[in-house]
GROMACS .gro file of C-alpha atoms in nm:
model
  325
    1MET     CA    1  13.897   6.779  -4.197
    2PHE     CA    2  14.033   7.089  -4.370
    3LYS     CA    3  14.174   7.016  -4.714
    4THR     CA    4  14.477   7.200  -4.855
    5ARG     CA    5  14.788   7.085  -5.036
    6VAL     CA    6  14.967   7.098  -4.700
    7THR     CA    7  14.718   6.874  -4.519
    8GLU     CA    8  14.731   6.629  -4.809
    9LEU     CA    9  15.111   6.635  -4.828
   10LEU     CA   10  15.152   6.577  -4.454
   11LYS     CA   11  14.843   6.356  -4.411
   12ILE     CA   12  14.700   6.566  -4.127
   13PRO     CA   13  14.340   6.685  -4.073
   14TYR     CA   14  14.421   7.048  -3.992
   15PRO     CA   15  14.658   7.296  -4.162
   16ILE     CA   16  14.863   7.367  -3.848
   17LEU     CA   17  15.229   7.286  -3.779
   18GLY     CA   18  15.380   7.317  -3.433
   19GLY     CA   19  15.673   7.555  -3.441
   20THR     CA   20  16.002   7.393  -3.343
   21MET     CA   21  16.121   7.524  -3.006
   22MET     CA   22  16.464   7.448  -2.862
   23ASP     CA   23  16.448   7.248  -2.537
   24LEU     CA   24  16.067   7.242  -2.553
   25SER     CA   25  15.972   7.047  -2.866
   26LEU     CA   26  16.016   6.708  -2.705
   27ALA     CA   27  15.806   6.392  -2.720
   28PRO     CA   28  15.515   6.494  -2.491
   29LEU     CA   29  15.446   6.822  -2.673
   30VAL     CA   30  15.522   6.690  -3.023
   31ALA     CA   31  15.293   6.390  -2.978
   32ALA     CA   32  15.017   6.601  -2.822
   33ILE     CA   33  15.018   6.837  -3.122
   34SER     CA   34  15.006   6.546  -3.364
   35ASN     CA   35  14.732   6.372  -3.168
   36ALA     CA   36  14.532   6.695  -3.193
   37GLY     CA   37  14.533   6.669  -3.573
   38ALA     CA   38  14.817   6.911  -3.643
   39LEU     CA   39  15.183   6.828  -3.713
   40GLY     CA   40  15.418   6.807  -3.418
   41ILE     CA   41  15.786   6.869  -3.494
   42LEU     CA   42  16.072   6.737  -3.281
   43ALA     CA   43  16.376   6.964  -3.236
   44SER     CA   44  16.676   6.744  -3.318
   45ALA     CA   45  16.921   7.015  -3.206
   46ILE     CA   46  16.834   6.934  -2.845
   47PHE     CA   47  17.041   6.618  -2.885
   48LYS     CA   48  17.410   6.564  -2.947
   49LYS     CA   49  17.409   6.192  -3.023
   50THR     CA   50  17.207   5.983  -3.265
   51ASP     CA   51  17.104   5.739  -2.990
   52GLU     CA   52  16.950   6.025  -2.792
   53LEU     CA   53  16.754   6.138  -3.097
   54ARG     CA   54  16.649   5.780  -3.172
   55ASP     CA   55  16.517   5.734  -2.817
   56GLU     CA   56  16.309   6.051  -2.836
   57ILE     CA   57  16.162   5.952  -3.173
   58ARG     CA   58  16.060   5.621  -3.020
   59ARG     CA   59  15.902   5.802  -2.724
   60ILE     CA   60  15.689   5.999  -2.969
   61GLY     CA   61  15.588   5.673  -3.134
   62ASP     CA   62  15.482   5.537  -2.796
   63ILE     CA   63  15.239   5.829  -2.755
   64THR     CA   64  15.102   5.880  -3.105
   65ASP     CA   65  15.049   5.692  -3.429
   66LYS     CA   66  14.987   6.019  -3.614
   67PRO     CA   67  15.236   6.189  -3.851
   68PHE     CA   68  15.511   6.399  -3.698
   69ALA     CA   69  15.827   6.562  -3.831
   70VAL     CA   70  16.182   6.621  -3.712
   71ASN     CA   71  16.358   6.954  -3.751
   72ILE     CA   72  16.720   6.961  -3.869
   73ASN     CA   73  16.885   7.278  -3.741
   74LEU     CA   74  17.118   7.463  -3.978
   75PHE     CA   75  17.190   7.759  -3.750
   76PRO     CA   76  17.546   7.802  -3.618
   77MET     CA   77  17.607   7.611  -3.293
   78LEU     CA   78  17.905   7.589  -3.060
   79MET     CA   79  17.891   7.209  -3.081
   80PRO     CA   80  17.693   7.123  -3.393
   81PRO     CA   81  17.556   6.768  -3.427
   82ASP     CA   82  17.619   6.543  -3.725
   83ASN     CA   83  17.306   6.627  -3.923
   84ALA     CA   84  17.376   6.368  -4.191
   85ALA     CA   85  17.386   6.099  -3.922
   86PHE     CA   86  17.066   6.245  -3.777
   87VAL     CA   87  16.892   6.211  -4.116
   88GLU     CA   88  17.002   5.848  -4.139
   89THR     CA   89  16.856   5.794  -3.792
   90LEU     CA   90  16.525   5.944  -3.905
   91ALA     CA   91  16.518   5.705  -4.198
   92GLU     CA   92  16.598   5.406  -3.978
   93GLU     CA   93  16.314   5.502  -3.742
   94GLY     CA   94  16.062   5.553  -4.022
   95VAL     CA   95  16.032   5.932  -3.999
   96THR     CA   96  15.903   6.053  -4.336
   97ILE     CA   97  15.879   6.431  -4.282
   98VAL     CA   98  16.181   6.653  -4.222
   99GLU     CA   99  16.189   7.028  -4.162
  100THR     CA  100  16.506   7.231  -4.204
  101SER     CA  101  16.570   7.582  -4.075
  102GLY     CA  102  16.870   7.810  -4.054
  103PHE     CA  103  17.084   8.063  -4.237
  104GLY     CA  104  17.111   7.857  -4.556
  105ALA     CA  105  16.965   7.574  -4.756
  106PRO     CA  106  17.081   7.219  -4.670
  107ALA     CA  107  17.255   7.152  -5.001
  108ASP     CA  108  17.455   6.864  -4.854
  109LEU     CA  109  17.146   6.688  -4.714
  110ILE     CA  110  16.894   6.710  -4.998
  111ALA     CA  111  17.016   6.393  -5.168
  112LEU     CA  112  16.971   6.208  -4.839
  113PHE     CA  113  16.614   6.337  -4.802
  114LYS     CA  114  16.531   6.228  -5.155
  115SER     CA  115  16.701   5.889  -5.131
  116HIS     CA  116  16.490   5.807  -4.826
  117GLY     CA  117  16.168   5.935  -4.980
  118MET     CA  118  16.125   6.205  -4.716
  119THR     CA  119  15.892   6.501  -4.747
  120TRP     CA  120  16.115   6.808  -4.707
  121ILE     CA  121  15.990   7.141  -4.569
  122HIS     CA  122  16.230   7.435  -4.539
  123LYS     CA  123  16.163   7.729  -4.307
  124CYS     CA  124  16.300   8.073  -4.393
  125VAL     CA  125  16.232   8.447  -4.364
  126GLY     CA  126  16.250   8.578  -4.720
  127VAL     CA  127  16.107   8.532  -5.068
  128ARG     CA  128  16.448   8.483  -5.227
  129TYR     CA  129  16.526   8.198  -4.989
  130ALA     CA  130  16.190   8.037  -5.064
  131ARG     CA  131  16.262   8.055  -5.438
  132LYS     CA  132  16.601   7.895  -5.382
  133VAL     CA  133  16.476   7.591  -5.191
  134ALA     CA  134  16.181   7.547  -5.428
  135ALA     CA  135  16.433   7.520  -5.711
  136MET     CA  136  16.635   7.273  -5.503
  137GLY     CA  137  16.339   7.038  -5.468
  138ALA     CA  138  16.166   7.133  -5.141
  139ASP     CA  139  15.816   6.987  -5.115
  140ALA     CA  140  15.687   7.289  -4.921
  141VAL     CA  141  15.828   7.609  -4.777
  142THR     CA  142  15.751   7.783  -4.449
  143VAL     CA  143  15.800   8.158  -4.424
  144VAL     CA  144  15.778   8.351  -4.100
  145GLY     CA  145  15.741   8.726  -4.070
  146TYR     CA  146  15.909   8.978  -3.843
  147GLU     CA  147  15.649   8.919  -3.570
  148ASN     CA  148  15.789   8.568  -3.530
  149GLY     CA  149  15.934   8.442  -3.205
  150GLY     CA  150  16.294   8.324  -3.217
  151ALA     CA  151  16.509   8.382  -3.525
  152THR     CA  152  16.370   8.671  -3.730
  153GLY     CA  153  16.648   8.726  -3.981
  154THR     CA  154  16.736   9.081  -4.081
  155LEU     CA  155  16.489   9.152  -4.362
  156ASN     CA  156  16.221   9.291  -4.127
  157VAL     CA  157  15.931   9.189  -4.351
  158THR     CA  158  15.599   9.136  -4.177
  159THR     CA  159  15.385   8.826  -4.210
  160LEU     CA  160  15.108   9.019  -4.387
  161VAL     CA  161  15.347   9.103  -4.672
  162LEU     CA  162  15.584   8.805  -4.670
  163VAL     CA  163  15.322   8.532  -4.706
  164PRO     CA  164  15.146   8.657  -5.022
  165ALA     CA  165  15.478   8.763  -5.175
  166THR     CA  166  15.604   8.407  -5.129
  167VAL     CA  167  15.280   8.255  -5.260
  168ASP     CA  168  15.325   8.464  -5.575
  169ALA     CA  169  15.690   8.358  -5.611
  170VAL     CA  170  15.677   7.977  -5.583
  171ASN     CA  171  15.459   7.692  -5.704
  172ILE     CA  172  15.507   7.463  -5.405
  173PRO     CA  173  15.274   7.485  -5.101
  174VAL     CA  174  15.348   7.773  -4.865
  175ILE     CA  175  15.311   7.757  -4.487
  176GLY     CA  176  15.296   8.098  -4.320
  177GLY     CA  177  15.369   8.213  -3.969
  178GLY     CA  178  15.481   8.491  -3.742
  179GLY     CA  179  15.238   8.602  -3.472
  180VAL     CA  180  14.975   8.336  -3.546
  181ALA     CA  181  14.831   8.266  -3.202
  182ASP     CA  182  14.463   8.192  -3.264
  183GLY     CA  183  14.214   8.097  -3.533
  184ARG     CA  184  14.182   8.453  -3.657
  185GLY     CA  185  14.551   8.445  -3.743
  186LEU     CA  186  14.514   8.107  -3.908
  187ALA     CA  187  14.220   8.232  -4.115
  188ALA     CA  188  14.426   8.534  -4.220
  189ILE     CA  189  14.723   8.316  -4.322
  190LEU     CA  190  14.496   8.101  -4.538
  191ALA     CA  191  14.331   8.410  -4.688
  192LEU     CA  192  14.678   8.536  -4.787
  193GLY     CA  193  14.724   8.226  -5.001
  194ALA     CA  194  14.920   7.999  -4.769
  195GLU     CA  195  14.795   7.644  -4.724
  196GLY     CA  196  14.895   7.601  -4.363
  197ALA     CA  197  15.022   7.796  -4.064
  198ILE     CA  198  15.314   7.738  -3.833
  199VAL     CA  199  15.231   7.808  -3.469
  200GLY     CA  200  15.497   7.818  -3.200
  201THR     CA  201  15.425   8.065  -2.922
  202ARG     CA  202  15.067   7.945  -2.869
  203PHE     CA  203  15.195   7.595  -2.796
  204MET     CA  204  15.439   7.731  -2.536
  205LEU     CA  205  15.128   7.768  -2.323
  206ALA     CA  206  15.008   7.416  -2.388
  207GLU     CA  207  14.981   7.198  -2.078
  208GLU     CA  208  15.225   6.956  -2.239
  209CYS     CA  209  15.497   7.218  -2.292
  210PRO     CA  210  15.780   7.156  -2.041
  211ILE     CA  211  15.822   7.503  -1.892
  212HIS     CA  212  15.764   7.604  -1.531
  213PRO     CA  213  15.414   7.726  -1.432
  214ASN     CA  214  15.567   8.057  -1.317
  215LEU     CA  215  15.680   8.130  -1.673
  216LYS     CA  216  15.349   8.021  -1.820
  217ARG     CA  217  15.163   8.257  -1.584
  218ALA     CA  218  15.394   8.544  -1.672
  219LEU     CA  219  15.350   8.486  -2.045
  220CYS     CA  220  14.971   8.475  -2.005
  221GLU     CA  221  14.996   8.826  -1.861
  222ALA     CA  222  15.218   8.961  -2.140
  223THR     CA  223  15.094   9.205  -2.402
  224GLU     CA  224  15.182   9.256  -2.768
  225LEU     CA  225  15.437   9.515  -2.651
  226ASP     CA  226  15.632   9.275  -2.432
  227THR     CA  227  15.874   9.137  -2.691
  228ASP     CA  228  16.174   9.285  -2.867
  229ILE     CA  229  16.465   9.190  -3.093
  230MET     CA  230  16.798   9.106  -2.935
  231MET     CA  231  17.129   8.971  -3.068
  232ARG     CA  232  17.092   9.172  -3.388
  233SER     CA  233  17.440   9.321  -3.331
  234ILE     CA  234  17.602   8.978  -3.350
  235GLY     CA  235  17.408   8.873  -3.661
  236PHE     CA  236  17.163   8.640  -3.487
  237ALA     CA  237  16.849   8.850  -3.441
  238HIS     CA  238  16.592   8.686  -3.214
  239ARG     CA  239  16.255   8.804  -3.087
  240THR     CA  240  16.219   8.729  -2.717
  241TRP     CA  241  16.000   8.804  -2.420
  242LEU     CA  242  16.117   9.134  -2.272
  243ASN     CA  243  16.225   9.023  -1.925
  244ASN     CA  244  16.524   9.166  -1.739
  245PRO     CA  245  16.791   8.949  -1.910
  246ALA     CA  246  16.653   9.047  -2.251
  247LYS     CA  247  16.655   9.415  -2.154
  248LYS     CA  248  17.013   9.383  -2.028
  249THR     CA  249  17.119   9.216  -2.353
  250ILE     CA  250  16.967   9.494  -2.562
  251GLU     CA  251  17.130   9.756  -2.339
  252LEU     CA  252  17.471   9.596  -2.383
  253GLU     CA  253  17.420   9.581  -2.759
  254THR     CA  254  17.353   9.955  -2.778
  255LYS     CA  255  17.691  10.014  -2.613
  256GLY     CA  256  17.877   9.766  -2.831
  257CYS     CA  257  17.939   9.416  -2.707
  258THR     CA  258  18.062   9.070  -2.801
  259LEU     CA  259  17.886   8.736  -2.780
  260GLU     CA  260  18.084   8.664  -2.464
  261ASP     CA  261  17.939   8.976  -2.299
  262ILE     CA  262  17.578   8.869  -2.349
  263LEU     CA  263  17.619   8.491  -2.327
  264PRO     CA  264  17.526   8.473  -1.956
  265TYR     CA  265  17.185   8.615  -2.046
  266VAL     CA  266  17.113   8.437  -2.375
  267SER     CA  267  17.274   8.094  -2.338
  268GLY     CA  268  17.075   7.776  -2.364
  269ALA     CA  269  17.180   7.685  -2.010
  270ALA     CA  270  17.027   8.007  -1.878
  271ALA     CA  271  16.702   7.938  -2.062
  272GLN     CA  272  16.690   7.582  -1.932
  273LYS     CA  273  16.730   7.710  -1.575
  274MET     CA  274  16.430   7.939  -1.626
  275TYR     CA  275  16.222   7.659  -1.775
  276LYS     CA  276  16.300   7.421  -1.489
  277THR     CA  277  16.303   7.649  -1.184
  278GLY     CA  278  16.059   7.924  -1.279
  279ASP     CA  279  16.319   8.195  -1.209
  280LEU     CA  280  16.197   8.454  -1.458
  281ASP     CA  281  16.530   8.637  -1.459
  282ALA     CA  282  16.747   8.332  -1.518
  283GLY     CA  283  16.755   8.360  -1.898
  284THR     CA  284  16.564   8.457  -2.208
  285VAL     CA  285  16.280   8.289  -2.394
  286SER     CA  286  16.179   8.331  -2.757
  287CYS     CA  287  15.819   8.425  -2.829
  288SER     CA  288  15.627   8.617  -3.094
  289GLN     CA  289  15.427   8.937  -3.069
  290GLY     CA  290  15.127   8.704  -3.065
  291ILE     CA  291  15.200   8.636  -2.697
  292GLY     CA  292  14.967   8.926  -2.618
  293LEU     CA  293  14.673   8.730  -2.759
  294ILE     CA  294  14.718   8.427  -2.534
  295LYS     CA  295  14.549   8.440  -2.195
  296LYS     CA  296  14.530   8.081  -2.071
  297VAL     CA  297  14.709   7.748  -2.057
  298MET     CA  298  14.526   7.466  -2.234
  299PRO     CA  299  14.595   7.113  -2.356
  300ALA     CA  300  14.732   7.106  -2.711
  301LYS     CA  301  14.417   6.927  -2.827
  302ASP     CA  302  14.199   7.211  -2.699
  303ILE     CA  303  14.426   7.471  -2.856
  304VAL     CA  304  14.390   7.313  -3.200
  305GLU     CA  305  14.015   7.264  -3.163
  306GLU     CA  306  13.970   7.625  -3.049
  307MET     CA  307  14.176   7.755  -3.340
  308MET     CA  308  13.973   7.560  -3.594
  309ALA     CA  309  13.647   7.679  -3.438
  310GLU     CA  310  13.775   8.037  -3.458
  311VAL     CA  311  13.853   7.990  -3.828
  312LYS     CA  312  13.490   7.895  -3.890
  313THR     CA  313  13.374   8.196  -3.689
  314ALA     CA  314  13.602   8.426  -3.888
  315TYR     CA  315  13.469   8.300  -4.220
  316ALA     CA  316  13.108   8.317  -4.094
  317ARG     CA  317  13.166   8.680  -3.998
  318LEU     CA  318  13.289   8.758  -4.348
  319LYS     CA  319  12.982   8.590  -4.491
  320THR     CA  320  12.750   8.810  -4.286
  321MET     CA  321  12.931   9.111  -4.430
  322GLY     CA  322  12.847   9.001  -4.782
  323ALA     CA  323  13.196   8.875  -4.858
  324PHE     CA  324  13.055   8.555  -5.012
  325VAL     CA  325  12.766   8.492  -5.246
   0.00000   0.00000   0.00000
């Protein structure tokens, strides 16, 4: 057990949340993370219909009796789902924890969260956004720094600065992330004042993550230099693994391009092809700079246990240096 306001709020033993990953955060991975003592989070945006979401929630329940959450995606989509109907589905299926993420706060959904007694966590990339959702009634806020995989926003504030700035700005529990790939990162996040860490990229290399072994091997060989920001020119900055489609996207952006120009490289369909076939040049994949710290594929349970052991080692090292009396 590791007691913080986040572990108490979410009723989990360890202060770790699995980062929501499009097309990957499905029942096997979500349940494995929760069974490991962390909080698995299902990506609702994978689904278009409430029945599809309901079925996946039930699959999670077949694998784990531990707490898990569902993410409601507020980012722009070509065919956005009915998020209000999704929230009602969560309530009907007994889901008590909801995470939101996107360009804005879910003003139209908050009353639904509250009416169903849900614990609401909002994920964002800036102090001002954290202040806003705290005032709107969020139970906790997640902030992710510029090292983060996936959506980075445009503020370019690193995790080392963003987390303590947010802790100083709000009274609700803060969950920090962006490049957290091992227990040293988790220990640092906690030392900065956060009460939990969100971890995405590390769980991409979990055995339960549904991506092709070819991609997992390639990511195990990546370094901290093998990511970059793309789609900044169209207002949707994302940090991705720097494969050929990502490089081509960035090249086109330097010359001036439209979404249509880069869509063949960055579309969800292209990413899904890479995940399923192992063709490393089929599409792009989001990951953080922390990818350079990950060298092996492991079960989610072992990942969590290793991270918690590394936290103890980090604190023991500080103690030997006279950091504690």
